[in-house]
Amino acid sequence: MADGLALIIEDSHTQSQIIGKMVQSEDWTYVTAKTLEEALSVLVRQRPSLIFVDIFLGEENTLGHLQAIRDLALDATIAVMTAGSRDEAIDETLRAARRANVDYVLRKPFTPKQLRAIVQAAYDNATEGRKRNHALVVDDSPVVSHLTSQILADNGYRVSTAKSMEEALANPDIAHLDLVVSDIFMPGMGGLEGIKIIKGAWPKVRVLAMSAGLGERVTSERATSAAVRAGADAEIRKPFQPHELMHTVIDLMA
């Protein structure tokens, strides 16, 4: 991956160095800032493609200041990160972060794999001059998940995957989705209940339900119709051809 510049806004020297080493492992350089004032000064002088912002800098909550960061870094990918605070449960902090104008929400501690995906997305955004739509594929079949993800990625989407609705809903980044492509029949919660939750919490996220049915017990037509009643915006029957999926997605996202 070509070199890029990341700004790490973090008041812990140890944490900023850990994140910095992760960034360097992706062949990027980084600068750090311990306060918002330092960060804004950096942004006046430099143009990072990626910004990591700790939500709590000492006693200060940075969520109310994100617009000032965005105003100076219009094209940057912004990821906020938190381990919570003494005065607020981490889930409430993450919900507030989702409502802010950020691209990613990271719960500390996060892994190099999670950071690598963000760096790659920031690089792609900077290269293409735009931010790609983000799709989530939810399917317990590795084969279907891989093929569906590849089709979407080949057509310009940033793609995340989950093996179940429980896994999908546990990811803080779900609020930053543009599209969910979900199987209906999966272990655990399953697609129908998950679709209701997603559309109830994030009504602007478009949901495409897919199913091969359950043999003679439930046809694919009945299954996908039930998904539409649960809130899905469109349906597709498995197996499908790549052009069928993309024609459906293009119509759905228009």
C-alpha atoms as a PDB file:
ATOM      1  CA  MET A   1       0.000   0.000   0.000  1.00  0.00           C
ATOM      2  CA  ALA A   2       1.333   3.443  -0.895  1.00  0.00           C
ATOM      3  CA  ASP A   3       2.372   5.845   1.834  1.00  0.00           C
ATOM      4  CA  GLY A   4      -0.263   7.948   3.547  1.00  0.00           C
ATOM      5  CA  LEU A   5      -0.393  10.241   6.570  1.00  0.00           C
ATOM      6  CA  ALA A   6      -2.469   9.535   9.679  1.00  0.00           C
ATOM      7  CA  LEU A   7      -3.159  11.907  12.576  1.00  0.00           C
ATOM      8  CA  ILE A   8      -3.612  10.245  15.970  1.00  0.00           C
ATOM      9  CA  ILE A   9      -5.412  12.419  18.522  1.00  0.00           C
ATOM     10  CA  GLU A  10      -4.790  10.636  21.819  1.00  0.00           C
ATOM     11  CA  ASP A  11      -3.676  11.942  25.220  1.00  0.00           C
ATOM     12  CA  SER A  12      -1.994   8.682  26.220  1.00  0.00           C
ATOM     13  CA  HIS A  13       1.557   8.506  24.868  1.00  0.00           C
ATOM     14  CA  THR A  14       1.559   4.717  25.190  1.00  0.00           C
ATOM     15  CA  GLN A  15      -1.715   4.348  23.283  1.00  0.00           C
ATOM     16  CA  SER A  16      -0.674   6.748  20.536  1.00  0.00           C
ATOM     17  CA  GLN A  17       2.579   4.837  20.045  1.00  0.00           C
ATOM     18  CA  ILE A  18       0.775   1.495  19.869  1.00  0.00           C
ATOM     19  CA  ILE A  19      -1.597   2.860  17.236  1.00  0.00           C
ATOM     20  CA  GLY A  20       1.291   4.560  15.457  1.00  0.00           C
ATOM     21  CA  LYS A  21       3.201   1.278  15.154  1.00  0.00           C
ATOM     22  CA  MET A  22       0.108  -0.356  13.677  1.00  0.00           C
ATOM     23  CA  VAL A  23      -0.126   2.476  11.147  1.00  0.00           C
ATOM     24  CA  GLN A  24       3.577   2.186  10.306  1.00  0.00           C
ATOM     25  CA  SER A  25       3.173  -1.541   9.691  1.00  0.00           C
ATOM     26  CA  GLU A  26       0.884  -0.548   6.797  1.00  0.00           C
ATOM     27  CA  ASP A  27       3.670   1.655   5.344  1.00  0.00           C
ATOM     28  CA  TRP A  28       1.987   4.887   6.458  1.00  0.00           C
ATOM     29  CA  THR A  29       3.502   7.691   8.481  1.00  0.00           C
ATOM     30  CA  TYR A  30       1.786   9.358  11.414  1.00  0.00           C
ATOM     31  CA  VAL A  31       1.747  12.430  13.593  1.00  0.00           C
ATOM     32  CA  THR A  32       0.259  12.691  17.069  1.00  0.00           C
ATOM     33  CA  ALA A  33      -1.618  15.309  19.052  1.00  0.00           C
ATOM     34  CA  LYS A  34      -2.461  15.151  22.769  1.00  0.00           C
ATOM     35  CA  THR A  35      -5.113  17.881  22.690  1.00  0.00           C
ATOM     36  CA  LEU A  36      -7.688  19.248  20.287  1.00  0.00           C
ATOM     37  CA  GLU A  37      -5.714  22.472  20.054  1.00  0.00           C
ATOM     38  CA  GLU A  38      -2.626  20.563  18.921  1.00  0.00           C
ATOM     39  CA  ALA A  39      -4.727  18.571  16.462  1.00  0.00           C
ATOM     40  CA  LEU A  40      -6.256  21.660  14.863  1.00  0.00           C
ATOM     41  CA  SER A  41      -2.786  23.176  14.567  1.00  0.00           C
ATOM     42  CA  VAL A  42      -1.580  20.053  12.749  1.00  0.00           C
ATOM     43  CA  LEU A  43      -4.567  20.159  10.400  1.00  0.00           C
ATOM     44  CA  VAL A  44      -3.786  23.744   9.427  1.00  0.00           C
ATOM     45  CA  ARG A  45      -0.280  22.695   8.360  1.00  0.00           C
ATOM     46  CA  GLN A  46      -0.807  19.166   7.044  1.00  0.00           C
ATOM     47  CA  ARG A  47      -3.496  17.143   5.246  1.00  0.00           C
ATOM     48  CA  PRO A  48      -3.796  13.644   6.724  1.00  0.00           C
ATOM     49  CA  SER A  49      -5.915  11.128   4.860  1.00  0.00           C
ATOM     50  CA  LEU A  50      -6.866   9.334   8.079  1.00  0.00           C
ATOM     51  CA  ILE A  51      -7.618  10.684  11.555  1.00  0.00           C
ATOM     52  CA  PHE A  52      -7.987   8.657  14.759  1.00  0.00           C
ATOM     53  CA  VAL A  53      -9.724  10.571  17.557  1.00  0.00           C
ATOM     54  CA  ASP A  54     -10.012   9.340  21.136  1.00  0.00           C
ATOM     55  CA  ILE A  55     -13.448  10.353  22.391  1.00  0.00           C
ATOM     56  CA  PHE A  56     -12.118  11.227  25.845  1.00  0.00           C
ATOM     57  CA  LEU A  57      -9.055  13.452  26.078  1.00  0.00           C
ATOM     58  CA  GLY A  58      -8.662  13.778  29.809  1.00  0.00           C
ATOM     59  CA  GLU A  59     -12.015  15.105  31.015  1.00  0.00           C
ATOM     60  CA  GLU A  60     -12.950  16.513  27.601  1.00  0.00           C
ATOM     61  CA  ASN A  61     -15.403  14.764  25.287  1.00  0.00           C
ATOM     62  CA  THR A  62     -14.307  15.319  21.696  1.00  0.00           C
ATOM     63  CA  LEU A  63     -17.601  14.420  19.994  1.00  0.00           C
ATOM     64  CA  GLY A  64     -18.806  18.015  20.136  1.00  0.00           C
ATOM     65  CA  HIS A  65     -15.645  19.175  18.376  1.00  0.00           C
ATOM     66  CA  LEU A  66     -15.646  16.740  15.459  1.00  0.00           C
ATOM     67  CA  GLN A  67     -17.200  19.275  13.098  1.00  0.00           C
ATOM     68  CA  ALA A  68     -14.206  21.567  13.586  1.00  0.00           C
ATOM     69  CA  ILE A  69     -11.943  18.671  12.650  1.00  0.00           C
ATOM     70  CA  ARG A  70     -14.098  17.836   9.643  1.00  0.00           C
ATOM     71  CA  ASP A  71     -14.073  21.470   8.491  1.00  0.00           C
ATOM     72  CA  LEU A  72     -10.271  21.377   8.295  1.00  0.00           C
ATOM     73  CA  ALA A  73     -10.055  17.857   6.882  1.00  0.00           C
ATOM     74  CA  LEU A  74     -13.004  17.571   4.525  1.00  0.00           C
ATOM     75  CA  ASP A  75     -11.709  14.536   2.645  1.00  0.00           C
ATOM     76  CA  ALA A  76     -10.157  12.623   5.536  1.00  0.00           C
ATOM     77  CA  THR A  77     -11.471   9.340   6.874  1.00  0.00           C
ATOM     78  CA  ILE A  78     -12.271   9.813  10.575  1.00  0.00           C
ATOM     79  CA  ALA A  79     -12.311   6.996  13.128  1.00  0.00           C
ATOM     80  CA  VAL A  80     -13.290   7.672  16.734  1.00  0.00           C
ATOM     81  CA  MET A  81     -12.146   5.291  19.446  1.00  0.00           C
ATOM     82  CA  THR A  82     -13.031   4.738  23.091  1.00  0.00           C
ATOM     83  CA  ALA A  83     -12.803   2.375  26.013  1.00  0.00           C
ATOM     84  CA  GLY A  84     -15.567   4.279  27.839  1.00  0.00           C
ATOM     85  CA  SER A  85     -15.269   6.493  30.887  1.00  0.00           C
ATOM     86  CA  ARG A  86     -16.106   6.453  34.574  1.00  0.00           C
ATOM     87  CA  ASP A  87     -19.204   8.560  34.023  1.00  0.00           C
ATOM     88  CA  GLU A  88     -20.675   6.881  30.966  1.00  0.00           C
ATOM     89  CA  ALA A  89     -21.202   3.289  29.868  1.00  0.00           C
ATOM     90  CA  ILE A  90     -19.230   2.421  26.771  1.00  0.00           C
ATOM     91  CA  ASP A  91     -22.345   1.409  24.835  1.00  0.00           C
ATOM     92  CA  GLU A  92     -23.852   4.867  25.389  1.00  0.00           C
ATOM     93  CA  THR A  93     -20.577   6.465  24.316  1.00  0.00           C
ATOM     94  CA  LEU A  94     -20.551   4.366  21.142  1.00  0.00           C
ATOM     95  CA  ARG A  95     -24.160   5.282  20.371  1.00  0.00           C
ATOM     96  CA  ALA A  96     -23.279   8.967  20.667  1.00  0.00           C
ATOM     97  CA  ALA A  97     -20.283   8.415  18.419  1.00  0.00           C
ATOM     98  CA  ARG A  98     -22.480   6.773  15.806  1.00  0.00           C
ATOM     99  CA  ARG A  99     -24.625   9.899  15.694  1.00  0.00           C
ATOM    100  CA  ALA A 100     -21.572  12.061  14.980  1.00  0.00           C
ATOM    101  CA  ASN A 101     -20.227  12.659  11.486  1.00  0.00           C
ATOM    102  CA  VAL A 102     -17.540   9.978  11.590  1.00  0.00           C
ATOM    103  CA  ASP A 103     -16.686   7.070   9.324  1.00  0.00           C
ATOM    104  CA  TYR A 104     -15.677   4.442  11.887  1.00  0.00           C
ATOM    105  CA  VAL A 105     -16.228   3.687  15.547  1.00  0.00           C
ATOM    106  CA  LEU A 106     -13.589   1.590  17.309  1.00  0.00           C
ATOM    107  CA  ARG A 107     -13.949   0.006  20.714  1.00  0.00           C
ATOM    108  CA  LYS A 108     -10.604  -0.218  22.537  1.00  0.00           C
ATOM    109  CA  PRO A 109      -8.642  -2.393  22.476  1.00  0.00           C
ATOM    110  CA  PHE A 110      -8.838  -3.060  18.743  1.00  0.00           C
ATOM    111  CA  THR A 111      -6.784  -5.383  16.611  1.00  0.00           C
ATOM    112  CA  PRO A 112      -4.275  -4.758  13.820  1.00  0.00           C
ATOM    113  CA  LYS A 113      -6.766  -6.425  11.464  1.00  0.00           C
ATOM    114  CA  GLN A 114      -9.437  -3.845  12.333  1.00  0.00           C
ATOM    115  CA  LEU A 115      -6.993  -0.996  11.852  1.00  0.00           C
ATOM    116  CA  ARG A 116      -5.709  -2.477   8.577  1.00  0.00           C
ATOM    117  CA  ALA A 117      -9.227  -2.425   7.119  1.00  0.00           C
ATOM    118  CA  ILE A 118      -9.598   1.270   8.019  1.00  0.00           C
ATOM    119  CA  VAL A 119      -6.211   2.181   6.573  1.00  0.00           C
ATOM    120  CA  GLN A 120      -7.070   0.345   3.363  1.00  0.00           C
ATOM    121  CA  ALA A 121     -10.408   2.146   3.115  1.00  0.00           C
ATOM    122  CA  ALA A 122      -8.746   5.522   3.725  1.00  0.00           C
ATOM    123  CA  TYR A 123      -6.206   4.759   1.019  1.00  0.00           C
ATOM    124  CA  ASP A 124      -8.950   3.739  -1.429  1.00  0.00           C
ATOM    125  CA  ASN A 125     -10.951   6.870  -0.621  1.00  0.00           C
ATOM    126  CA  ALA A 126      -7.929   9.113  -1.184  1.00  0.00           C
ATOM    127  CA  THR A 127      -7.011   7.321  -4.411  1.00  0.00           C
ATOM    128  CA  GLU A 128     -10.499   7.423  -5.877  1.00  0.00           C
ATOM    129  CA  GLY A 129     -11.304  10.907  -4.600  1.00  0.00           C
ATOM    130  CA  ARG A 130     -14.530   9.726  -2.980  1.00  0.00           C
ATOM    131  CA  LYS A 131     -15.797   7.587  -0.141  1.00  0.00           C
ATOM    132  CA  ARG A 132     -17.084   4.208  -1.201  1.00  0.00           C
ATOM    133  CA  ASN A 133     -20.452   2.866  -0.102  1.00  0.00           C
ATOM    134  CA  HIS A 134     -20.161   0.373   2.747  1.00  0.00           C
ATOM    135  CA  ALA A 135     -21.978  -2.958   2.462  1.00  0.00           C
ATOM    136  CA  LEU A 136     -22.395  -5.664   5.090  1.00  0.00           C
ATOM    137  CA  VAL A 137     -22.976  -9.264   3.977  1.00  0.00           C
ATOM    138  CA  VAL A 138     -24.601 -11.443   6.657  1.00  0.00           C
ATOM    139  CA  ASP A 139     -24.596 -15.162   5.817  1.00  0.00           C
ATOM    140  CA  ASP A 140     -23.471 -18.266   7.681  1.00  0.00           C
ATOM    141  CA  SER A 141     -22.304 -19.902   4.445  1.00  0.00           C
ATOM    142  CA  PRO A 142     -18.630 -19.022   3.799  1.00  0.00           C
ATOM    143  CA  VAL A 143     -19.067 -19.723   0.083  1.00  0.00           C
ATOM    144  CA  VAL A 144     -22.107 -17.449  -0.348  1.00  0.00           C
ATOM    145  CA  SER A 145     -20.565 -14.767   1.853  1.00  0.00           C
ATOM    146  CA  HIS A 146     -17.325 -14.774  -0.144  1.00  0.00           C
ATOM    147  CA  LEU A 147     -19.020 -14.717  -3.558  1.00  0.00           C
ATOM    148  CA  THR A 148     -21.479 -11.989  -2.577  1.00  0.00           C
ATOM    149  CA  SER A 149     -18.707  -9.895  -1.017  1.00  0.00           C
ATOM    150  CA  GLN A 150     -16.524 -10.288  -4.105  1.00  0.00           C
ATOM    151  CA  ILE A 151     -19.301  -9.145  -6.438  1.00  0.00           C
ATOM    152  CA  LEU A 152     -19.930  -6.043  -4.329  1.00  0.00           C
ATOM    153  CA  ALA A 153     -16.208  -5.285  -3.953  1.00  0.00           C
ATOM    154  CA  ASP A 154     -15.694  -5.642  -7.710  1.00  0.00           C
ATOM    155  CA  ASN A 155     -18.367  -2.990  -8.149  1.00  0.00           C
ATOM    156  CA  GLY A 156     -16.761  -0.432  -5.841  1.00  0.00           C
ATOM    157  CA  TYR A 157     -18.202  -1.300  -2.416  1.00  0.00           C
ATOM    158  CA  ARG A 158     -16.281  -1.508   0.827  1.00  0.00           C
ATOM    159  CA  VAL A 159     -17.493  -4.812   2.234  1.00  0.00           C
ATOM    160  CA  SER A 160     -17.718  -6.207   5.753  1.00  0.00           C
ATOM    161  CA  THR A 161     -19.003  -9.677   6.614  1.00  0.00           C
ATOM    162  CA  ALA A 162     -20.714 -11.399   9.535  1.00  0.00           C
ATOM    163  CA  LYS A 163     -21.664 -15.053  10.063  1.00  0.00           C
ATOM    164  CA  SER A 164     -24.783 -14.189  12.076  1.00  0.00           C
ATOM    165  CA  MET A 165     -27.038 -11.290  12.970  1.00  0.00           C
ATOM    166  CA  GLU A 166     -25.662 -11.384  16.497  1.00  0.00           C
ATOM    167  CA  GLU A 167     -22.157 -10.814  15.126  1.00  0.00           C
ATOM    168  CA  ALA A 168     -23.390  -8.067  12.809  1.00  0.00           C
ATOM    169  CA  LEU A 169     -25.237  -6.159  15.517  1.00  0.00           C
ATOM    170  CA  ALA A 170     -22.289  -6.419  17.924  1.00  0.00           C
ATOM    171  CA  ASN A 171     -20.086  -4.447  15.511  1.00  0.00           C
ATOM    172  CA  PRO A 172     -20.154  -0.691  16.324  1.00  0.00           C
ATOM    173  CA  ASP A 173     -19.424   0.065  12.671  1.00  0.00           C
ATOM    174  CA  ILE A 174     -22.899  -1.156  11.640  1.00  0.00           C
ATOM    175  CA  ALA A 175     -24.274   2.380  11.939  1.00  0.00           C
ATOM    176  CA  HIS A 176     -22.006   3.490   9.103  1.00  0.00           C
ATOM    177  CA  LEU A 177     -23.482   1.088   6.573  1.00  0.00           C
ATOM    178  CA  ASP A 178     -25.194   2.006   3.332  1.00  0.00           C
ATOM    179  CA  LEU A 179     -26.360  -1.505   2.446  1.00  0.00           C
ATOM    180  CA  VAL A 180     -27.026  -4.811   4.218  1.00  0.00           C
ATOM    181  CA  VAL A 181     -27.296  -8.009   2.178  1.00  0.00           C
ATOM    182  CA  SER A 182     -28.613 -10.653   4.542  1.00  0.00           C
ATOM    183  CA  ASP A 183     -29.615 -14.291   4.376  1.00  0.00           C
ATOM    184  CA  ILE A 184     -32.899 -15.059   6.081  1.00  0.00           C
ATOM    185  CA  PHE A 185     -32.270 -18.499   7.566  1.00  0.00           C
ATOM    186  CA  MET A 186     -29.257 -18.536   9.884  1.00  0.00           C
ATOM    187  CA  PRO A 187     -28.502 -19.978  13.338  1.00  0.00           C
ATOM    188  CA  GLY A 188     -29.429 -17.815  16.287  1.00  0.00           C
ATOM    189  CA  MET A 189     -31.533 -14.708  15.789  1.00  0.00           C
ATOM    190  CA  GLY A 190     -31.865 -15.193  12.046  1.00  0.00           C
ATOM    191  CA  GLY A 191     -32.374 -12.662   9.297  1.00  0.00           C
ATOM    192  CA  LEU A 192     -36.004 -11.670   9.874  1.00  0.00           C
ATOM    193  CA  GLU A 193     -35.520 -10.468  13.446  1.00  0.00           C
ATOM    194  CA  GLY A 194     -32.191  -8.862  12.556  1.00  0.00           C
ATOM    195  CA  ILE A 195     -33.745  -6.960   9.652  1.00  0.00           C
ATOM    196  CA  LYS A 196     -36.428  -5.567  11.984  1.00  0.00           C
ATOM    197  CA  ILE A 197     -33.754  -4.350  14.401  1.00  0.00           C
ATOM    198  CA  ILE A 198     -31.589  -2.786  11.687  1.00  0.00           C
ATOM    199  CA  LYS A 199     -34.464  -0.958  10.001  1.00  0.00           C
ATOM    200  CA  GLY A 200     -35.818   0.186  13.362  1.00  0.00           C
ATOM    201  CA  ALA A 201     -32.482   1.615  14.508  1.00  0.00           C
ATOM    202  CA  TRP A 202     -31.086   2.795  11.153  1.00  0.00           C
ATOM    203  CA  PRO A 203     -33.994   3.320   8.731  1.00  0.00           C
ATOM    204  CA  LYS A 204     -31.772   4.898   6.054  1.00  0.00           C
ATOM    205  CA  VAL A 205     -29.702   1.720   5.669  1.00  0.00           C
ATOM    206  CA  ARG A 206     -30.956  -0.217   2.648  1.00  0.00           C
ATOM    207  CA  VAL A 207     -31.561  -3.930   3.250  1.00  0.00           C
ATOM    208  CA  LEU A 208     -31.541  -6.644   0.596  1.00  0.00           C
ATOM    209  CA  ALA A 209     -32.857 -10.018   1.801  1.00  0.00           C
ATOM    210  CA  MET A 210     -31.745 -13.231   0.129  1.00  0.00           C
ATOM    211  CA  SER A 211     -32.878 -16.822   0.563  1.00  0.00           C
ATOM    212  CA  ALA A 212     -32.920 -20.230  -1.084  1.00  0.00           C
ATOM    213  CA  GLY A 213     -35.865 -21.256   1.093  1.00  0.00           C
ATOM    214  CA  LEU A 214     -36.125 -24.409   3.204  1.00  0.00           C
ATOM    215  CA  GLY A 215     -37.070 -26.979   0.612  1.00  0.00           C
ATOM    216  CA  GLU A 216     -40.736 -27.971   0.704  1.00  0.00           C
ATOM    217  CA  ARG A 217     -41.347 -26.359   4.083  1.00  0.00           C
ATOM    218  CA  VAL A 218     -40.705 -22.742   3.090  1.00  0.00           C
ATOM    219  CA  THR A 219     -40.150 -21.617  -0.500  1.00  0.00           C
ATOM    220  CA  SER A 220     -37.695 -18.859  -1.311  1.00  0.00           C
ATOM    221  CA  GLU A 221     -40.632 -16.702  -2.460  1.00  0.00           C
ATOM    222  CA  ARG A 222     -42.386 -17.019   0.911  1.00  0.00           C
ATOM    223  CA  ALA A 223     -39.147 -16.416   2.783  1.00  0.00           C
ATOM    224  CA  THR A 224     -38.176 -13.249   0.926  1.00  0.00           C
ATOM    225  CA  SER A 225     -41.757 -11.930   1.081  1.00  0.00           C
ATOM    226  CA  ALA A 226     -41.632 -12.369   4.863  1.00  0.00           C
ATOM    227  CA  ALA A 227     -38.386 -10.422   4.901  1.00  0.00           C
ATOM    228  CA  VAL A 228     -39.992  -7.535   3.023  1.00  0.00           C
ATOM    229  CA  ARG A 229     -42.791  -7.490   5.590  1.00  0.00           C
ATOM    230  CA  ALA A 230     -40.087  -7.371   8.291  1.00  0.00           C
ATOM    231  CA  GLY A 231     -38.648  -4.228   6.700  1.00  0.00           C
ATOM    232  CA  ALA A 232     -36.314  -5.344   3.910  1.00  0.00           C
ATOM    233  CA  ASP A 233     -36.234  -2.924   0.971  1.00  0.00           C
ATOM    234  CA  ALA A 234     -35.727  -5.586  -1.691  1.00  0.00           C
ATOM    235  CA  GLU A 235     -35.385  -9.338  -2.125  1.00  0.00           C
ATOM    236  CA  ILE A 236     -33.381 -11.766  -4.234  1.00  0.00           C
ATOM    237  CA  ARG A 237     -33.526 -15.550  -4.482  1.00  0.00           C
ATOM    238  CA  LYS A 238     -30.442 -17.748  -4.218  1.00  0.00           C
ATOM    239  CA  PRO A 239     -28.624 -18.855  -6.262  1.00  0.00           C
ATOM    240  CA  PHE A 240     -28.219 -15.638  -8.264  1.00  0.00           C
ATOM    241  CA  GLN A 241     -25.880 -14.467 -10.982  1.00  0.00           C
ATOM    242  CA  PRO A 242     -23.536 -11.513 -10.381  1.00  0.00           C
ATOM    243  CA  HIS A 243     -25.470  -9.291 -12.789  1.00  0.00           C
ATOM    244  CA  GLU A 244     -28.743 -10.134 -11.017  1.00  0.00           C
ATOM    245  CA  LEU A 245     -27.316  -9.072  -7.661  1.00  0.00           C
ATOM    246  CA  MET A 246     -25.863  -5.831  -8.989  1.00  0.00           C
ATOM    247  CA  HIS A 247     -28.977  -4.880 -10.970  1.00  0.00           C
ATOM    248  CA  THR A 248     -30.964  -5.313  -7.753  1.00  0.00           C
ATOM    249  CA  VAL A 249     -28.437  -3.342  -5.696  1.00  0.00           C
ATOM    250  CA  ILE A 250     -28.249  -0.504  -8.253  1.00  0.00           C
ATOM    251  CA  ASP A 251     -32.044  -0.168  -8.281  1.00  0.00           C
ATOM    252  CA  LEU A 252     -32.123  -0.321  -4.492  1.00  0.00           C
ATOM    253  CA  MET A 253     -29.470   2.348  -3.987  1.00  0.00           C
ATOM    254  CA  ALA A 254     -30.754   4.731  -6.688  1.00  0.00           C
END
